[in-house]
Amino acid sequence: MIQTLVFYLFATIVIAAGVMTIASRNPVHSVLWLILAFFNAAGLMLLVGAEFIAMLLVIVYVGAVAVLFLFVVMMLDIDFAELRAGFAKYLPFGTLLALVLLAEIIFAVAAWNAGGIEVSAKAAPTDPNVPNIELLGTVLYTRYLYVFEGAGLVLLVAMVGAIVLTQRTRRGTRPQNISAQNRRRPEDAIRNIEQPVGQGVEL
């Protein structure tokens, strides 16, 4: 009974936080609602015994992605009024996309309730006496090794692409010459003079 109540509590908060993430006008508030949704999703993962995924949600998504996005939103000078000005223009396409996703969810639930989908036959065999994290690591690096390496290659390409896009040639800047700085002697940078009293320093 307690697990059922906790499940409905976490699920309700996740749905409400997801709706508020989309509906909030302030982007900082949207990120905070997103963090709340991640925390409650981690609670749902704990209820089904997937503690490793729960820790990933808290550490990776809350501790890295959401916080990084929060700092980016707070530090960048973005005109959000201008961004919201094009909301009506993209509303038909967004509504169509939402209807397509809703139809897919309905079809998936109907197919699941109709039966005939043997999920256990396609799942990797597991030993109930082995911890969950050890089983996940074993399956990930044996049966799904190529998929895991492919995901790593996709992330590598995305990282290289982000670095290339941010490398802009800026004119009027003075580049740093490390070797020239290391070769500089103290007598080249310091000048000892006897400054008379009551006179300013000549630069």
Short mmCIF file of C-alpha atoms in Angstrom, two decimals:
data_model
loop_
_atom_site.label_atom_id
_atom_site.label_comp_id
_atom_site.label_asym_id
_atom_site.label_seq_id
_atom_site.Cartn_x
_atom_site.Cartn_y
_atom_site.Cartn_z
CA MET A 1 0.00 0.00 0.00
CA ILE A 2 2.81 2.39 0.88
CA GLN A 3 4.66 1.60 -2.36
CA THR A 4 1.50 2.30 -4.37
CA LEU A 5 0.98 5.65 -2.67
CA VAL A 6 4.63 6.61 -3.17
CA PHE A 7 4.44 5.58 -6.83
CA TYR A 8 1.40 7.75 -7.50
CA LEU A 9 2.98 10.62 -5.57
CA PHE A 10 6.22 10.49 -7.60
CA ALA A 11 4.34 9.98 -10.88
CA THR A 12 2.03 12.92 -10.22
CA ILE A 13 4.92 15.21 -9.38
CA VAL A 14 6.85 14.10 -12.48
CA ILE A 15 3.89 14.86 -14.75
CA ALA A 16 3.17 18.18 -13.04
CA ALA A 17 6.84 19.21 -13.16
CA GLY A 18 7.03 18.28 -16.85
CA VAL A 19 3.98 20.41 -17.62
CA MET A 20 5.39 23.34 -15.64
CA THR A 21 8.73 22.97 -17.44
CA ILE A 22 6.97 23.64 -20.72
CA ALA A 23 4.45 26.19 -19.44
CA SER A 24 6.78 28.40 -17.37
CA ARG A 25 7.53 31.77 -18.93
CA ASN A 26 10.76 32.20 -16.99
CA PRO A 27 13.49 29.88 -18.36
CA VAL A 28 15.18 29.66 -14.96
CA HIS A 29 11.93 28.41 -13.44
CA SER A 30 11.68 25.88 -16.27
CA VAL A 31 15.10 24.47 -15.39
CA LEU A 32 14.15 24.24 -11.71
CA TRP A 33 10.96 22.35 -12.61
CA LEU A 34 13.07 20.07 -14.80
CA ILE A 35 15.36 19.30 -11.86
CA LEU A 36 12.32 18.44 -9.74
CA ALA A 37 11.10 16.08 -12.47
CA PHE A 38 14.49 14.35 -12.57
CA PHE A 39 14.52 13.82 -8.80
CA ASN A 40 11.05 12.27 -8.78
CA ALA A 41 11.91 10.11 -11.81
CA ALA A 42 14.89 8.85 -9.80
CA GLY A 43 12.45 7.96 -7.02
CA LEU A 44 10.38 5.93 -9.49
CA MET A 45 13.50 4.07 -10.59
CA LEU A 46 14.25 3.21 -6.96
CA LEU A 47 10.77 1.74 -6.57
CA VAL A 48 11.37 -0.74 -9.42
CA GLY A 49 14.82 -1.68 -8.12
CA ALA A 50 16.88 0.18 -10.73
CA GLU A 51 19.07 2.07 -8.28
CA PHE A 52 21.86 2.52 -10.81
CA ILE A 53 19.58 4.40 -13.23
CA ALA A 54 18.28 6.46 -10.30
CA MET A 55 21.79 7.53 -9.37
CA LEU A 56 22.51 8.35 -13.03
CA LEU A 57 19.46 10.61 -13.12
CA VAL A 58 20.62 12.48 -10.04
CA ILE A 59 24.34 12.66 -10.81
CA VAL A 60 24.36 13.09 -14.60
CA TYR A 61 21.14 14.92 -15.38
CA VAL A 62 20.64 16.96 -12.23
CA GLY A 63 24.29 17.43 -11.33
CA ALA A 64 25.58 18.17 -14.83
CA VAL A 65 23.03 18.79 -17.56
CA ALA A 66 20.38 20.74 -15.65
CA VAL A 67 22.84 22.78 -13.59
CA LEU A 68 24.92 23.58 -16.68
CA PHE A 69 21.80 24.64 -18.55
CA LEU A 70 20.77 26.77 -15.57
CA PHE A 71 24.11 28.61 -15.54
CA VAL A 72 23.99 29.08 -19.33
CA VAL A 73 20.48 30.53 -19.14
CA MET A 74 21.42 32.86 -16.28
CA MET A 75 24.72 34.05 -17.79
CA LEU A 76 23.73 34.54 -21.43
CA ASP A 77 22.04 37.75 -22.45
CA ILE A 78 19.09 36.26 -24.33
CA ASP A 79 16.07 38.26 -25.38
CA PHE A 80 13.35 35.81 -24.37
CA ALA A 81 10.60 38.18 -25.47
CA GLU A 82 11.94 37.91 -29.01
CA LEU A 83 12.11 34.12 -28.74
CA ARG A 84 8.51 33.91 -27.56
CA ALA A 85 7.39 36.21 -30.39
CA GLY A 86 7.55 33.32 -32.88
CA PHE A 87 5.43 30.99 -30.74
CA ALA A 88 2.27 31.52 -32.80
CA LYS A 89 4.15 30.83 -36.03
CA TYR A 90 5.31 27.39 -34.88
CA LEU A 91 2.09 26.51 -33.04
CA PRO A 92 0.50 24.47 -35.92
CA PHE A 93 3.64 22.39 -36.43
CA GLY A 94 4.03 21.85 -32.69
CA THR A 95 0.39 20.80 -32.38
CA LEU A 96 0.77 18.34 -35.26
CA LEU A 97 3.91 16.87 -33.70
CA ALA A 98 2.17 16.55 -30.32
CA LEU A 99 -0.76 14.72 -31.93
CA VAL A 100 1.60 12.32 -33.70
CA LEU A 101 3.40 11.53 -30.45
CA LEU A 102 0.09 11.06 -28.63
CA ALA A 103 -1.08 8.65 -31.34
CA GLU A 104 2.15 6.66 -31.04
CA ILE A 105 1.73 6.40 -27.27
CA ILE A 106 -1.88 5.22 -27.66
CA PHE A 107 -0.85 2.60 -30.25
CA ALA A 108 1.99 1.39 -28.03
CA VAL A 109 -0.29 1.00 -24.99
CA ALA A 110 -2.92 -0.77 -27.10
CA ALA A 111 -0.33 -3.16 -28.54
CA TRP A 112 1.01 -3.88 -25.06
CA ASN A 113 -2.47 -4.62 -23.67
CA ALA A 114 -3.33 -6.80 -26.66
CA GLY A 115 -0.57 -9.23 -25.72
CA GLY A 116 1.64 -11.25 -27.99
CA ILE A 117 4.79 -9.28 -27.16
CA GLU A 118 7.23 -11.61 -25.44
CA VAL A 119 9.60 -9.15 -23.83
CA SER A 120 11.21 -11.81 -21.66
CA ALA A 121 12.15 -13.85 -24.75
CA LYS A 122 14.11 -10.96 -26.23
CA ALA A 123 15.70 -9.81 -22.99
CA ALA A 124 19.14 -10.97 -21.97
CA PRO A 125 19.15 -13.83 -19.44
CA THR A 126 20.00 -12.65 -15.93
CA ASP A 127 20.86 -14.29 -12.65
CA PRO A 128 18.67 -13.11 -9.74
CA ASN A 129 21.55 -13.66 -7.30
CA VAL A 130 23.82 -11.12 -9.05
CA PRO A 131 23.49 -7.40 -8.13
CA ASN A 132 21.68 -5.12 -10.54
CA ILE A 133 24.69 -2.93 -11.38
CA GLU A 134 26.90 -5.95 -12.08
CA LEU A 135 24.26 -7.41 -14.39
CA LEU A 136 23.92 -4.10 -16.21
CA GLY A 137 27.66 -3.85 -16.75
CA THR A 138 27.92 -7.45 -17.92
CA VAL A 139 25.11 -7.08 -20.47
CA LEU A 140 26.34 -3.67 -21.62
CA TYR A 141 29.89 -4.83 -22.35
CA THR A 142 29.00 -8.22 -23.87
CA ARG A 143 25.67 -8.35 -25.72
CA TYR A 144 25.33 -4.61 -26.39
CA LEU A 145 29.02 -3.81 -26.82
CA TYR A 146 28.71 -2.51 -30.39
CA VAL A 147 25.70 -0.37 -29.51
CA PHE A 148 27.63 1.06 -26.57
CA GLU A 149 30.65 1.85 -28.75
CA GLY A 150 28.37 3.41 -31.38
CA ALA A 151 26.87 5.70 -28.74
CA GLY A 152 30.38 6.69 -27.70
CA LEU A 153 31.27 7.54 -31.31
CA VAL A 154 28.13 9.67 -31.64
CA LEU A 155 29.06 11.59 -28.48
CA LEU A 156 32.62 12.01 -29.77
CA VAL A 157 31.38 13.44 -33.07
CA ALA A 158 29.02 15.77 -31.21
CA MET A 159 31.86 16.99 -28.98
CA VAL A 160 34.19 17.61 -31.93
CA GLY A 161 31.39 19.40 -33.78
CA ALA A 162 30.70 21.66 -30.80
CA ILE A 163 34.41 22.53 -30.54
CA VAL A 164 34.62 23.30 -34.27
CA LEU A 165 31.53 25.51 -34.16
CA THR A 166 32.90 27.54 -31.26
CA GLN A 167 36.32 28.11 -32.87
CA ARG A 168 35.91 31.54 -34.44
CA THR A 169 38.71 33.67 -35.88
CA ARG A 170 38.73 36.93 -33.94
CA ARG A 171 40.54 39.93 -35.30
CA GLY A 172 42.20 42.60 -33.22
CA THR A 173 43.31 40.23 -30.46
CA ARG A 174 46.85 39.71 -29.22
CA PRO A 175 47.69 36.00 -29.02
CA GLN A 176 49.70 34.70 -26.13
CA ASN A 177 53.30 33.68 -26.88
CA ILE A 178 54.30 31.21 -24.18
CA SER A 179 57.91 30.74 -25.35
CA ALA A 180 58.53 34.50 -25.44
CA GLN A 181 57.14 34.83 -21.91
CA ASN A 182 59.39 32.03 -20.66
CA ARG A 183 62.48 33.62 -22.28
CA ARG A 184 61.83 37.01 -20.67
CA ARG A 185 64.44 38.02 -18.09
CA PRO A 186 63.76 40.06 -14.94
CA GLU A 187 65.96 42.96 -16.14
CA ASP A 188 63.79 43.25 -19.26
CA ALA A 189 60.65 43.82 -17.21
CA ILE A 190 61.96 45.74 -14.17
CA ARG A 191 63.58 49.17 -14.15
CA ASN A 192 65.27 50.48 -10.99
CA ILE A 193 65.30 54.30 -10.72
CA GLU A 194 65.83 56.84 -7.98
CA GLN A 195 62.61 58.79 -7.95
CA PRO A 196 62.99 62.39 -6.69
CA VAL A 197 60.68 63.47 -3.92
CA GLY A 198 57.63 65.42 -5.06
CA GLN A 199 57.73 64.31 -8.70
CA GLY A 200 55.60 61.84 -10.54
CA VAL A 201 56.73 58.67 -12.22
CA GLU A 202 57.53 58.85 -15.94
CA LEU A 203 56.21 55.84 -17.83
#
